[in-house]
PDB file of C-alpha atoms in Angstrom:
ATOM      1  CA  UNK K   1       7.875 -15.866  45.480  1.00 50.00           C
ATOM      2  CA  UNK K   2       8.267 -12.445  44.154  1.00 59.00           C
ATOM      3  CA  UNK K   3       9.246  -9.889  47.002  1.00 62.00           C
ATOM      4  CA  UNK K   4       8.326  -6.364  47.509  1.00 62.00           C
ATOM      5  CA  UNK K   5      10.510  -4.533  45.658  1.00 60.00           C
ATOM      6  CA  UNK K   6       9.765  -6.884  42.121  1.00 70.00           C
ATOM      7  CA  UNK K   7       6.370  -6.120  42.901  1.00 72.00           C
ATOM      8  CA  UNK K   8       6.503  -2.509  43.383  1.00 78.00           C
ATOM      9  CA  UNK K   9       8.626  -2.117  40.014  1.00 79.00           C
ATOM     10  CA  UNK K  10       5.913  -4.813  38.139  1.00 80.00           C
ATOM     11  CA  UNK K  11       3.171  -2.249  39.169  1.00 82.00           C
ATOM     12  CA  UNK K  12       4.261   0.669  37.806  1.00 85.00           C
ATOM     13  CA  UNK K  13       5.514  -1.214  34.369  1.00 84.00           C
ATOM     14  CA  UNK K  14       2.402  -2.190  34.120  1.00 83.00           C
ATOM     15  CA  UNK K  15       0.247   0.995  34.738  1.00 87.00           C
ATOM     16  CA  UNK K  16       3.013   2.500  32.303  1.00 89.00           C
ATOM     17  CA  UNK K  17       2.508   0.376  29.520  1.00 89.00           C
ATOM     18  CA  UNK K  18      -1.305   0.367  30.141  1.00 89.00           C
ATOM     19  CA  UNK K  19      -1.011   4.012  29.145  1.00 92.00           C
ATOM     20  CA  UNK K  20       1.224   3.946  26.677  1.00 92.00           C
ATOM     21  CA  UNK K  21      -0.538   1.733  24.882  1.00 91.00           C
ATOM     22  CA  UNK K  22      -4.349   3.125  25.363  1.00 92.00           C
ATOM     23  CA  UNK K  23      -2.746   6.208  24.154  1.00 94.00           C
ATOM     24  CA  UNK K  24      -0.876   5.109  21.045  1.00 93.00           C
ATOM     25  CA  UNK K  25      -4.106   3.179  19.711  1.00 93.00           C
ATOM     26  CA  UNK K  26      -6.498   6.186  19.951  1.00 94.00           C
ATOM     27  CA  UNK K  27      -4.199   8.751  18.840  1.00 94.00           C
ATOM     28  CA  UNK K  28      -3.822   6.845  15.483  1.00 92.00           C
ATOM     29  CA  UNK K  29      -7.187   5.584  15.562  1.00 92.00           C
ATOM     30  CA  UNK K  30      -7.936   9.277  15.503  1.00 94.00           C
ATOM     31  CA  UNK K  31      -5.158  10.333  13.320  1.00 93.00           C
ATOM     32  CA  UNK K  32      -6.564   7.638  10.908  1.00 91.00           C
ATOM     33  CA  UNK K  33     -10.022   8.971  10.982  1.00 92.00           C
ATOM     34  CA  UNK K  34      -8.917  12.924  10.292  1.00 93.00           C
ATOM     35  CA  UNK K  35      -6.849  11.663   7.089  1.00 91.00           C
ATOM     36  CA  UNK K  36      -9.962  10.695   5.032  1.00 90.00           C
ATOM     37  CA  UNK K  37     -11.712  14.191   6.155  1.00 88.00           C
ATOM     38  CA  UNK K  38     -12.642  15.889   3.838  1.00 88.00           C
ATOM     39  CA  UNK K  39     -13.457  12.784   1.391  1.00 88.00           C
ATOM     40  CA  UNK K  40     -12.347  13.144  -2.260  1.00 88.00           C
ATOM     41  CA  UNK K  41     -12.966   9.375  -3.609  1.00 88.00           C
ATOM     42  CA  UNK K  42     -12.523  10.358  -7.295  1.00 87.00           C
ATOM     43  CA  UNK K  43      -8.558  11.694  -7.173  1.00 88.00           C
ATOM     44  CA  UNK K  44      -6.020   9.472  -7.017  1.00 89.00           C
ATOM     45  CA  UNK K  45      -3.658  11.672  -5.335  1.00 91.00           C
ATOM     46  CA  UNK K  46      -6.109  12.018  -2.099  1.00 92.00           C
ATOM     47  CA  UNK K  47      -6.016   8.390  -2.398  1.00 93.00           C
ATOM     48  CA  UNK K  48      -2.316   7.802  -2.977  1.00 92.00           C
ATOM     49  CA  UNK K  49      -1.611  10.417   0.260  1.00 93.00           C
ATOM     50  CA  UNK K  50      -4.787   8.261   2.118  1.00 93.00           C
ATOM     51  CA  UNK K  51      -2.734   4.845   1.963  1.00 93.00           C
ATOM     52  CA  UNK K  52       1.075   6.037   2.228  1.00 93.00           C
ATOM     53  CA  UNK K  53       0.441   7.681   5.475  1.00 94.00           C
ATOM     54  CA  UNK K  54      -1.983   4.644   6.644  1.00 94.00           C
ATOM     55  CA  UNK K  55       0.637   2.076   6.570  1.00 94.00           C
ATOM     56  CA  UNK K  56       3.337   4.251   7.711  1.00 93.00           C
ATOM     57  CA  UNK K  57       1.657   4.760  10.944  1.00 92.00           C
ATOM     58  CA  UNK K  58       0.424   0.955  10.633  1.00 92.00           C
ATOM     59  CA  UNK K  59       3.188   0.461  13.495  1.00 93.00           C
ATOM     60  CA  UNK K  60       1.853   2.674  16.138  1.00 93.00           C
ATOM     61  CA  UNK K  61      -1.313   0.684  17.024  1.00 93.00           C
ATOM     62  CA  UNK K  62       1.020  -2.223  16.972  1.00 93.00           C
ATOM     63  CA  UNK K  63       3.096  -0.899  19.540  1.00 94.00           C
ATOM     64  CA  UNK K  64       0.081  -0.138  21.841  1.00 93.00           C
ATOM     65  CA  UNK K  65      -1.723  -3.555  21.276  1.00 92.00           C
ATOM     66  CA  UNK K  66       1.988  -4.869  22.548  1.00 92.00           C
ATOM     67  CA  UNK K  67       2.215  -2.973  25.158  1.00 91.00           C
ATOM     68  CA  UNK K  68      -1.398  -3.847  26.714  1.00 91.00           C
ATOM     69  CA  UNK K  69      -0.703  -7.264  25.991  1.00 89.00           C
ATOM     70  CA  UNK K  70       2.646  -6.854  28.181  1.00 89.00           C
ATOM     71  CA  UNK K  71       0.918  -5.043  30.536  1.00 88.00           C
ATOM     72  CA  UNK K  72      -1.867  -7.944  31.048  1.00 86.00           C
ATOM     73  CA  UNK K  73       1.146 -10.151  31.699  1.00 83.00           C
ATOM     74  CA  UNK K  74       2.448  -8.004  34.560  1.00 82.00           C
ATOM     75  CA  UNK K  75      -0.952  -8.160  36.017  1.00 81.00           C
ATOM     76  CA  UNK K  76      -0.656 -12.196  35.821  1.00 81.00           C
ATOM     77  CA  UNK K  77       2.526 -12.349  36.946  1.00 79.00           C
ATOM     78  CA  UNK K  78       2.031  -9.712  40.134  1.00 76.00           C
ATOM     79  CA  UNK K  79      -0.986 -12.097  41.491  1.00 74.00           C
ATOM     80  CA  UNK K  80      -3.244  -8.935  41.247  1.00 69.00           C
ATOM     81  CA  UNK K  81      -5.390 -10.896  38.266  1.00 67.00           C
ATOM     82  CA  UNK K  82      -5.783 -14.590  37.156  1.00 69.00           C
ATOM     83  CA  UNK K  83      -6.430 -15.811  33.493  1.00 68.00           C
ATOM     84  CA  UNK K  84     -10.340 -16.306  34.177  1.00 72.00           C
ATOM     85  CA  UNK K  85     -10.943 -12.526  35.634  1.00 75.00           C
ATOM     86  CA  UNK K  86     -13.494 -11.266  33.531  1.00 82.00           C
ATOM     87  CA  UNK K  87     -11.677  -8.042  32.826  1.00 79.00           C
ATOM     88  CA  UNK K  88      -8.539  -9.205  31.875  1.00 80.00           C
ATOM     89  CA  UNK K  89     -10.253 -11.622  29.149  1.00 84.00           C
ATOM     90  CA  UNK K  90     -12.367  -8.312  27.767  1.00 85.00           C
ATOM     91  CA  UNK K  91      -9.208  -6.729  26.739  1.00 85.00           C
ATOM     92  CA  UNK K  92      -7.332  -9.851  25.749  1.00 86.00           C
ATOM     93  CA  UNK K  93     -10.988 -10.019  23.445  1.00 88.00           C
ATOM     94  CA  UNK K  94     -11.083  -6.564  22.575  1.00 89.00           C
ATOM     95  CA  UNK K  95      -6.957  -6.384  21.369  1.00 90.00           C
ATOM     96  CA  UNK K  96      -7.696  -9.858  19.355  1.00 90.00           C
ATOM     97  CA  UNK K  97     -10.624  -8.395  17.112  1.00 91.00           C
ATOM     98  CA  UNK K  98      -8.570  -5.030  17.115  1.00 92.00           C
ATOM     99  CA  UNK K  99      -5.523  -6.841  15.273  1.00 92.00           C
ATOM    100  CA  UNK K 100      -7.911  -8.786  13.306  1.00 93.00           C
ATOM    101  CA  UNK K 101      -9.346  -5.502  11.664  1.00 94.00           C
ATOM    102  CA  UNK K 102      -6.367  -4.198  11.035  1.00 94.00           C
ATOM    103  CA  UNK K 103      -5.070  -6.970   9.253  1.00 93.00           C
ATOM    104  CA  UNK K 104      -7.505  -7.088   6.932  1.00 94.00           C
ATOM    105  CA  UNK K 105      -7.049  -3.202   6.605  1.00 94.00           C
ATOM    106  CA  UNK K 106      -3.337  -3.700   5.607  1.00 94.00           C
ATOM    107  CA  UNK K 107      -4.346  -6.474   3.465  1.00 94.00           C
ATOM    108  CA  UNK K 108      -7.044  -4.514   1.268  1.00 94.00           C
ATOM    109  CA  UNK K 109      -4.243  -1.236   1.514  1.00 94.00           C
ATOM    110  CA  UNK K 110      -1.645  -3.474  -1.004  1.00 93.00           C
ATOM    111  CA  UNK K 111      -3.474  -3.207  -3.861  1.00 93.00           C
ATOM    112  CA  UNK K 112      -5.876  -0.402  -3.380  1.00 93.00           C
ATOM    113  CA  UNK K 113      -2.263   2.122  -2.948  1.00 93.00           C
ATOM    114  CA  UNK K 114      -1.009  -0.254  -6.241  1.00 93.00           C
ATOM    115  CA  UNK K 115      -3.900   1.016  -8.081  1.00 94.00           C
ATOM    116  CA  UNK K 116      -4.119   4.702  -6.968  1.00 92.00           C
ATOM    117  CA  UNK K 117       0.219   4.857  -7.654  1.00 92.00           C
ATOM    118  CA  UNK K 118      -0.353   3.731 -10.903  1.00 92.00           C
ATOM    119  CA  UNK K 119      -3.493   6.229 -11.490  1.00 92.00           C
ATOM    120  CA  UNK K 120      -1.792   9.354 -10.109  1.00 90.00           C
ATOM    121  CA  UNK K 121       0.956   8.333 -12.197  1.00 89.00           C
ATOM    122  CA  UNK K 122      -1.008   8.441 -15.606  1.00 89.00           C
ATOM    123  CA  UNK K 123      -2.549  11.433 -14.004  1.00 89.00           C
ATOM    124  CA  UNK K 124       1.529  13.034 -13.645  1.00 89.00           C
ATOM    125  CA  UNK K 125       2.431  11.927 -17.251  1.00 89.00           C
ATOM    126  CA  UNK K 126      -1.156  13.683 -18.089  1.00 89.00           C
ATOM    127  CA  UNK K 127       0.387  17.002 -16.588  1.00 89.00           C
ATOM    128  CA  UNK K 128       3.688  16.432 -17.997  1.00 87.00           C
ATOM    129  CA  UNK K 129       2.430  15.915 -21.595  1.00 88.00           C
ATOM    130  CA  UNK K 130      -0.012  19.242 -21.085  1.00 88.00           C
ATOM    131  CA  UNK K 131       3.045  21.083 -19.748  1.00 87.00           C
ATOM    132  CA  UNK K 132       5.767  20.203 -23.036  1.00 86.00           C
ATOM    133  CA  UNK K 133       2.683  21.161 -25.296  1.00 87.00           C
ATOM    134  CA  UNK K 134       2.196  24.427 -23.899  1.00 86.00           C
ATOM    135  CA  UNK K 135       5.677  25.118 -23.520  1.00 84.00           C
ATOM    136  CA  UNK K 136       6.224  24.366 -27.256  1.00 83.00           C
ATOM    137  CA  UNK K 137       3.301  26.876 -28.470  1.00 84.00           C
ATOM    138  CA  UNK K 138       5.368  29.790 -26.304  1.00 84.00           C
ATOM    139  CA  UNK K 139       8.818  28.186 -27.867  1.00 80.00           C
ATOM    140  CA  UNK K 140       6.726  28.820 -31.397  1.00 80.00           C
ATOM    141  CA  UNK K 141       5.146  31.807 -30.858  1.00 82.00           C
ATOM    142  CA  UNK K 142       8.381  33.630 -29.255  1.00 76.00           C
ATOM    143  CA  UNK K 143      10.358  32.322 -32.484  1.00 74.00           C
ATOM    144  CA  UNK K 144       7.350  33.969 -35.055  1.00 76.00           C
ATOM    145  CA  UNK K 145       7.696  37.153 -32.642  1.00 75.00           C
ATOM    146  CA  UNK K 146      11.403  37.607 -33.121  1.00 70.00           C
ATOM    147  CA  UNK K 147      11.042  36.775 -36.915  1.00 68.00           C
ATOM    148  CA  UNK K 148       8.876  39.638 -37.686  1.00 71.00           C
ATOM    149  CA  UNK K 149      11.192  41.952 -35.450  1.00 65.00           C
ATOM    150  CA  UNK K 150      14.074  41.028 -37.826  1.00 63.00           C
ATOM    151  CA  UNK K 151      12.019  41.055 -40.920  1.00 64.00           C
ATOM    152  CA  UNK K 152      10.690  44.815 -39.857  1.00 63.00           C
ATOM    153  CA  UNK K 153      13.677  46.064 -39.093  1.00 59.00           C
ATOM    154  CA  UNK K 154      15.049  44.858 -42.340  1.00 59.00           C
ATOM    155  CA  UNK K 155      12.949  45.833 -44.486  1.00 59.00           C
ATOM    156  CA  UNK K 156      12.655  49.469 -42.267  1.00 54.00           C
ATOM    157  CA  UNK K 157      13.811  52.703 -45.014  1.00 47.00           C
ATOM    158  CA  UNK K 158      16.272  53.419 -42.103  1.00 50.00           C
ATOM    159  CA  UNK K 159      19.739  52.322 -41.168  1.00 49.00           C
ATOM    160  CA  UNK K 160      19.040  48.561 -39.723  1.00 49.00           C
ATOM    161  CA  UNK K 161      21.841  49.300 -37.615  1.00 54.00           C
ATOM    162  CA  UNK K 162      20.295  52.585 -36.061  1.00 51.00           C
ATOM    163  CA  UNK K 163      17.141  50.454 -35.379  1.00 49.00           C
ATOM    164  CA  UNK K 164      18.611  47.718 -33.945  1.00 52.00           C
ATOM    165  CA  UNK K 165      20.353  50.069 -31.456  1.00 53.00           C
ATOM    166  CA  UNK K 166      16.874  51.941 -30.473  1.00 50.00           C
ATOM    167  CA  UNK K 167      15.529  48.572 -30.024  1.00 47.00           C
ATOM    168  CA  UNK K 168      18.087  47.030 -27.291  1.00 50.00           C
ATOM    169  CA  UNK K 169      18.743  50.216 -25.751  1.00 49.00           C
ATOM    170  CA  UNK K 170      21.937  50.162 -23.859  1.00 50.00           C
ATOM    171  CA  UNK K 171      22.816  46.678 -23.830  1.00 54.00           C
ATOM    172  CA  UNK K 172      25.596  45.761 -26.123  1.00 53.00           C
ATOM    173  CA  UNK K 173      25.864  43.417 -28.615  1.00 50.00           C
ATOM    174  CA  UNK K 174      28.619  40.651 -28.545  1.00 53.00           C
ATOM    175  CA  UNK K 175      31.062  40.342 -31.198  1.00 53.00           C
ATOM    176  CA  UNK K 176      28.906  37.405 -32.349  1.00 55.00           C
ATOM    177  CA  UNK K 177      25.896  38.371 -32.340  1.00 55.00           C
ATOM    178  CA  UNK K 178      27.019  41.678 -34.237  1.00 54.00           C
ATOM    179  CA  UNK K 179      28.249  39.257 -36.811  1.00 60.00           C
ATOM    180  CA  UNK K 180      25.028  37.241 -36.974  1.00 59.00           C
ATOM    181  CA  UNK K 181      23.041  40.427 -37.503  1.00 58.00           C
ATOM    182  CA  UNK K 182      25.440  41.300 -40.771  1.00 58.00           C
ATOM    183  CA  UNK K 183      24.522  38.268 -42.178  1.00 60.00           C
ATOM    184  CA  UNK K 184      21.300  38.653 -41.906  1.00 57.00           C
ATOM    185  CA  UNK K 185      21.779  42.419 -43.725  1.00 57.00           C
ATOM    186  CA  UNK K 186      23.700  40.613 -46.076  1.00 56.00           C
ATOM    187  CA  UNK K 187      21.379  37.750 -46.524  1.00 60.00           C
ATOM    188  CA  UNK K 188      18.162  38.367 -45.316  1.00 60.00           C
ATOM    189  CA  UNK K 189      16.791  34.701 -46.151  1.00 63.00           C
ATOM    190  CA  UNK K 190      20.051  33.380 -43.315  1.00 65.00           C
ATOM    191  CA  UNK K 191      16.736  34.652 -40.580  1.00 65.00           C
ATOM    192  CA  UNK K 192      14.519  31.406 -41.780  1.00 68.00           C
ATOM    193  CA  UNK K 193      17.391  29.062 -40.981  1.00 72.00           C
ATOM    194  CA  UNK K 194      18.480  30.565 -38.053  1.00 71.00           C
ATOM    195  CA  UNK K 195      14.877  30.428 -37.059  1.00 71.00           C
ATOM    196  CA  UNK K 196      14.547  27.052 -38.211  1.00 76.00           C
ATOM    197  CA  UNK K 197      17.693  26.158 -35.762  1.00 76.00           C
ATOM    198  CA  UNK K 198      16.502  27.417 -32.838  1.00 74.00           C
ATOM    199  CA  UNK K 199      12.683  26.357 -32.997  1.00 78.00           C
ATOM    200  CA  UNK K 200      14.573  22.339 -33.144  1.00 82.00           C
ATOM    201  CA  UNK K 201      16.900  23.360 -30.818  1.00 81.00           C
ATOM    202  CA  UNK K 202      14.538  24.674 -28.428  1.00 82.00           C
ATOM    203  CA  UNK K 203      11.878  21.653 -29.346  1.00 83.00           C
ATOM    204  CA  UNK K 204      14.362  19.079 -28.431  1.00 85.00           C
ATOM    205  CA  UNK K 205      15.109  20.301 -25.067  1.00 86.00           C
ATOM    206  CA  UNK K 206      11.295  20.379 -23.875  1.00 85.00           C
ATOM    207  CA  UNK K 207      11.163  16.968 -25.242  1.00 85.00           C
ATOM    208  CA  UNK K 208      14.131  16.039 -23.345  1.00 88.00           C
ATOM    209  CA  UNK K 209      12.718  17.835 -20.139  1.00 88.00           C
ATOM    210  CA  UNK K 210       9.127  16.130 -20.843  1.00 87.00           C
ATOM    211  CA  UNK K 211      10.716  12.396 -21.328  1.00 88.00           C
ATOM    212  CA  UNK K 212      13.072  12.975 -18.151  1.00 89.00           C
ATOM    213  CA  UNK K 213      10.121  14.071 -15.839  1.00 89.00           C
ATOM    214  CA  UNK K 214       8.015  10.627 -17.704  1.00 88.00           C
ATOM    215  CA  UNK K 215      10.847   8.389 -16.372  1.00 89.00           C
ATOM    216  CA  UNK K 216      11.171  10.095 -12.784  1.00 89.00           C
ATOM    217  CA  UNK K 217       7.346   9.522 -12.503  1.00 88.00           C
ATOM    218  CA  UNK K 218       7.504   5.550 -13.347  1.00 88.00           C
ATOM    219  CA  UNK K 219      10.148   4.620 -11.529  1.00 90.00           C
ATOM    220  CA  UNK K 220       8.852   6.814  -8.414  1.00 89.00           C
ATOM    221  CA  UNK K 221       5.668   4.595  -9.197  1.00 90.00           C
ATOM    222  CA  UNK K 222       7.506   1.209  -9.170  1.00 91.00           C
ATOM    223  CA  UNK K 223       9.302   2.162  -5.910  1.00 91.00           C
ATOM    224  CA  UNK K 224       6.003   3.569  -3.789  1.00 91.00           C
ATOM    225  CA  UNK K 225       4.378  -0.086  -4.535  1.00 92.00           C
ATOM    226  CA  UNK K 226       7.776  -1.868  -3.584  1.00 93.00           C
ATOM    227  CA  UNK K 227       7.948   0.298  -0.695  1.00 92.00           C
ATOM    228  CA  UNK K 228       4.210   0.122   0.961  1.00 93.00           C
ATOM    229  CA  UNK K 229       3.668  -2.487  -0.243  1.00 93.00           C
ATOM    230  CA  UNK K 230       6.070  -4.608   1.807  1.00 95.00           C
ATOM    231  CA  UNK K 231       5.620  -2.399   4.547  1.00 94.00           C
ATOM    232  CA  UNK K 232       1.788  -3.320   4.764  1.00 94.00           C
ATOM    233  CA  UNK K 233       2.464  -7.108   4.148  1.00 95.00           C
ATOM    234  CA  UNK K 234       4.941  -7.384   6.894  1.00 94.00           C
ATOM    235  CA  UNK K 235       1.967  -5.002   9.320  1.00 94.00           C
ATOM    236  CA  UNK K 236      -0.413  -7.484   7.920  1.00 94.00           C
ATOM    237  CA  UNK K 237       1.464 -10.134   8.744  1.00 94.00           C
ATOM    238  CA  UNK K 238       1.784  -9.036  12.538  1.00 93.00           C
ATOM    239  CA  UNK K 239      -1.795  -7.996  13.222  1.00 94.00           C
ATOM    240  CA  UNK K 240      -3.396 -11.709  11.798  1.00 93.00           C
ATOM    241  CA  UNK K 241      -0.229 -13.932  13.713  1.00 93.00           C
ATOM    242  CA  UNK K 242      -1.894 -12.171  16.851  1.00 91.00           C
ATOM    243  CA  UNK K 243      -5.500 -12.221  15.979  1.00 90.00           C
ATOM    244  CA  UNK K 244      -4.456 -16.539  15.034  1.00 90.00           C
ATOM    245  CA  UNK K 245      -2.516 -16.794  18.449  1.00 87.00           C
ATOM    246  CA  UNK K 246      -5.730 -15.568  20.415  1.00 78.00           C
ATOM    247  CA  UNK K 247      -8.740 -16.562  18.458  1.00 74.00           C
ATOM    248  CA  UNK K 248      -9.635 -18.827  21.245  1.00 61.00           C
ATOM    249  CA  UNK K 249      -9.538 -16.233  24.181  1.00 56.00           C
ATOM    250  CA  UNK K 250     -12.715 -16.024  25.789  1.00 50.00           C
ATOM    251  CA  UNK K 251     -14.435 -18.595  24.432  1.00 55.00           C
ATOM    252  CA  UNK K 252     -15.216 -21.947  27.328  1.00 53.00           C
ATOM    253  CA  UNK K 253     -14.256 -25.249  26.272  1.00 51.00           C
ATOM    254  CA  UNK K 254     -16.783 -27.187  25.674  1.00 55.00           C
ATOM    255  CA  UNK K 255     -16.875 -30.584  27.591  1.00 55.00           C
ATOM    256  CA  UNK K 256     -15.217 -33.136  26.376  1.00 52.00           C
ATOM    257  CA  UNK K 257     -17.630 -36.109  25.460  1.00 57.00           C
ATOM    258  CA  UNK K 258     -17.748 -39.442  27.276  1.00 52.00           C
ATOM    259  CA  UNK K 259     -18.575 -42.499  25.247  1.00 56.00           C
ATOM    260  CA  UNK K 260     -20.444 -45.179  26.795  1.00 57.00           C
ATOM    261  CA  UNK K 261     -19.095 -48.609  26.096  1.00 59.00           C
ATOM    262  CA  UNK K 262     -21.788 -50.947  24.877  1.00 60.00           C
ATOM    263  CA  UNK K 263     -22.627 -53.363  27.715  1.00 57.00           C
ATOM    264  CA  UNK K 264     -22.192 -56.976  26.143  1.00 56.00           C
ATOM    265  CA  UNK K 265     -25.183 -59.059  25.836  1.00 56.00           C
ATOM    266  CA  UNK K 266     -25.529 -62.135  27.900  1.00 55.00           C
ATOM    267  CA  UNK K 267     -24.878 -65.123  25.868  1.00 55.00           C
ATOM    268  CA  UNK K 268     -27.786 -67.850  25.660  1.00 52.00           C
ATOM    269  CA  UNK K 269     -25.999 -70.697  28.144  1.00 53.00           C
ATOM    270  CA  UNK K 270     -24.824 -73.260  25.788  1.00 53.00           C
ATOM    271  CA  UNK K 271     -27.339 -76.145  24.959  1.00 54.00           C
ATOM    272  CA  UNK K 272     -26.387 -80.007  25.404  1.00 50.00           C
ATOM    273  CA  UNK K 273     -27.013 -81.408  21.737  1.00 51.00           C
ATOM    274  CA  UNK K 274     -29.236 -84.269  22.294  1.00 52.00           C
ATOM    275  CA  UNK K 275     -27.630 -87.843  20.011  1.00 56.00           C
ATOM    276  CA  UNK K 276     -30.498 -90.090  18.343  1.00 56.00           C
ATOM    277  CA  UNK K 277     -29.831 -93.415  19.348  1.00 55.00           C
ATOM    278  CA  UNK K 278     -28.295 -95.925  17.117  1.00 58.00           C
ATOM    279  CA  UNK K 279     -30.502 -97.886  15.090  1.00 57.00           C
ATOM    280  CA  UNK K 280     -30.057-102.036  16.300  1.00 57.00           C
ATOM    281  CA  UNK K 281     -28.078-104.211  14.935  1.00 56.00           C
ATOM    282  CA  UNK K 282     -29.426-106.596  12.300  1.00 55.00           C
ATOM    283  CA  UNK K 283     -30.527-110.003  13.543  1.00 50.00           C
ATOM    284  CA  UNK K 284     -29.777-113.124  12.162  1.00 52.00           C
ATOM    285  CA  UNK K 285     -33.061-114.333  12.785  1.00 49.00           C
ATOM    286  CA  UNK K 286     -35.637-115.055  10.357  1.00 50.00           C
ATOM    287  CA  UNK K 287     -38.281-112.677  10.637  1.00 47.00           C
ATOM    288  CA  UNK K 288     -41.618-113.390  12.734  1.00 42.00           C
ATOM    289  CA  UNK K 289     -44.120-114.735  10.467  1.00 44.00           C
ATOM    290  CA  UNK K 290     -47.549-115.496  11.351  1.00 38.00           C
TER     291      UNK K 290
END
């Protein structure tokens, strides 16, 4: 017997988790639905951002079918329904093909987020590899510009250092630099290798730059599909053990079949075997003769 109070405490468990979970199922059903709006099937990245935030809500509707499922039980256990109430096995139905759906949902999401990872990746390397060649044509064409400045004001009729000082203005040159620019007065062909050093100096560093952001992008690759791809495995996992558990809710047995035992046939009564009399004796006699 369950008294009062149990029952009282039952009830409201029960409408709780009936709400609970009707809400948590529609507001991702819904969330679900506004993620692929507006459609962009061609770019990986609307892809990629499609599936990541598909199976990490892929818990929510879990939750909800739970907590109907818990909240069916209450019902049960409160009196207030039996097992055969036509409502009760609706939503038992209804929560069964729900889980089924989105099993097979997390099961197609492991390798369609695989393949769009692996695309916006190529896409990312793409960028990366547009990016260092740009950068090296500014890297190139700021070198030729400050070439020609040093070349002009070399081979200038005035005092190199009198341009030199027009052109900075009033920012000072270091001791170094002062000493570059002598040798460049001194030597004016010094201004190709110095040139030279800088332009590798400069091309190794966007190299550097351009491999670093390659390997950031195909390890962040590797761990997306480690990561999601569990995670929609294991939610994959959970929906299909419940659609399995309940495949057979709602559904009547059939009757079980009755053989009929074969009557067995009357046997024939047994017939006495009739013996053929002995043949007589021989006789001693002479036979009868006329």
């Amino acid at each position: 017997m369950i008294s009062k109070d149990s029952k009282t405490s039952l009830a409201l468990a029960s409408r709780g988790l009936k709400l609970a979970g009707t809400v948590l199922i529609l507001v991702t059903l819904l969330n679900f639905i506004l993620l692929m709006i507006p459609p962009n099937f061609g770019s990986p990245n609307w892809w990629l951002n499609l599936t990541s935030q598909v199976i990490q809500q892929g818990i929510i509707p879990l939750l909800g079918i739970a907590a109907l499922l818990a909240a069916i039980g209450c019902e049960v256990v409160m009196g207030n329904a039996s097992e055969t109430d036509r409502w009760l096995e609706t939503t038992k139905t209804r929560m069964v093909r729900l889980s089924l759906l989105l099993g097979i949902v997390f099961l197609i999401l492991i390798p369609t987020h695989a393949l769009a990872a692996v695309m916006a990746s190529q896409q990312a390397i793409a960028n990366i590899d547009r990016e260092a060649e740009a950068s090296l044509e500014q890297v190139e064409l700021q070198l030729q510009q400050q070439q020609q400045v040093y070349l002009g004001i070399l081979e200038a009729d005035e005092d190199p250092e009198v341009l030199l000082d027009d052109l900075l203005g009033e920012e000072p040159l270091t001791e170094e630099q002062l000493a570059q620019f002598q040798e460049f007065v001194e030597n004016p062909q010094t201004i190709d290798r110095q040139i030279q050093s800088l332009r590798t100096s400069l091309v190794e560093r966007v190299q550097n730059r351009s491999s670093r952001a390659k390997e950031q992008s195909r390890f962040g690759v590797w761990k997306s599909i480690a990561r999601f791809g569990l995670t929609s495995i294991i939610l994959s996992t959970c929906y299909l053990n419940i659609a399995f558990v309940g495949r057979g809710i709602g559904k009547k047995p059939k009757p079980a079949k009755v053989k009929k035992r074969r009557q067995p046939k009357p046997s024939a009564p047994p017939q006495a075997k009739t013996r053929r009399p002995n043949p007589p004796p021989p006789s001693d006699d002479p036979p009868f003769m006329p």
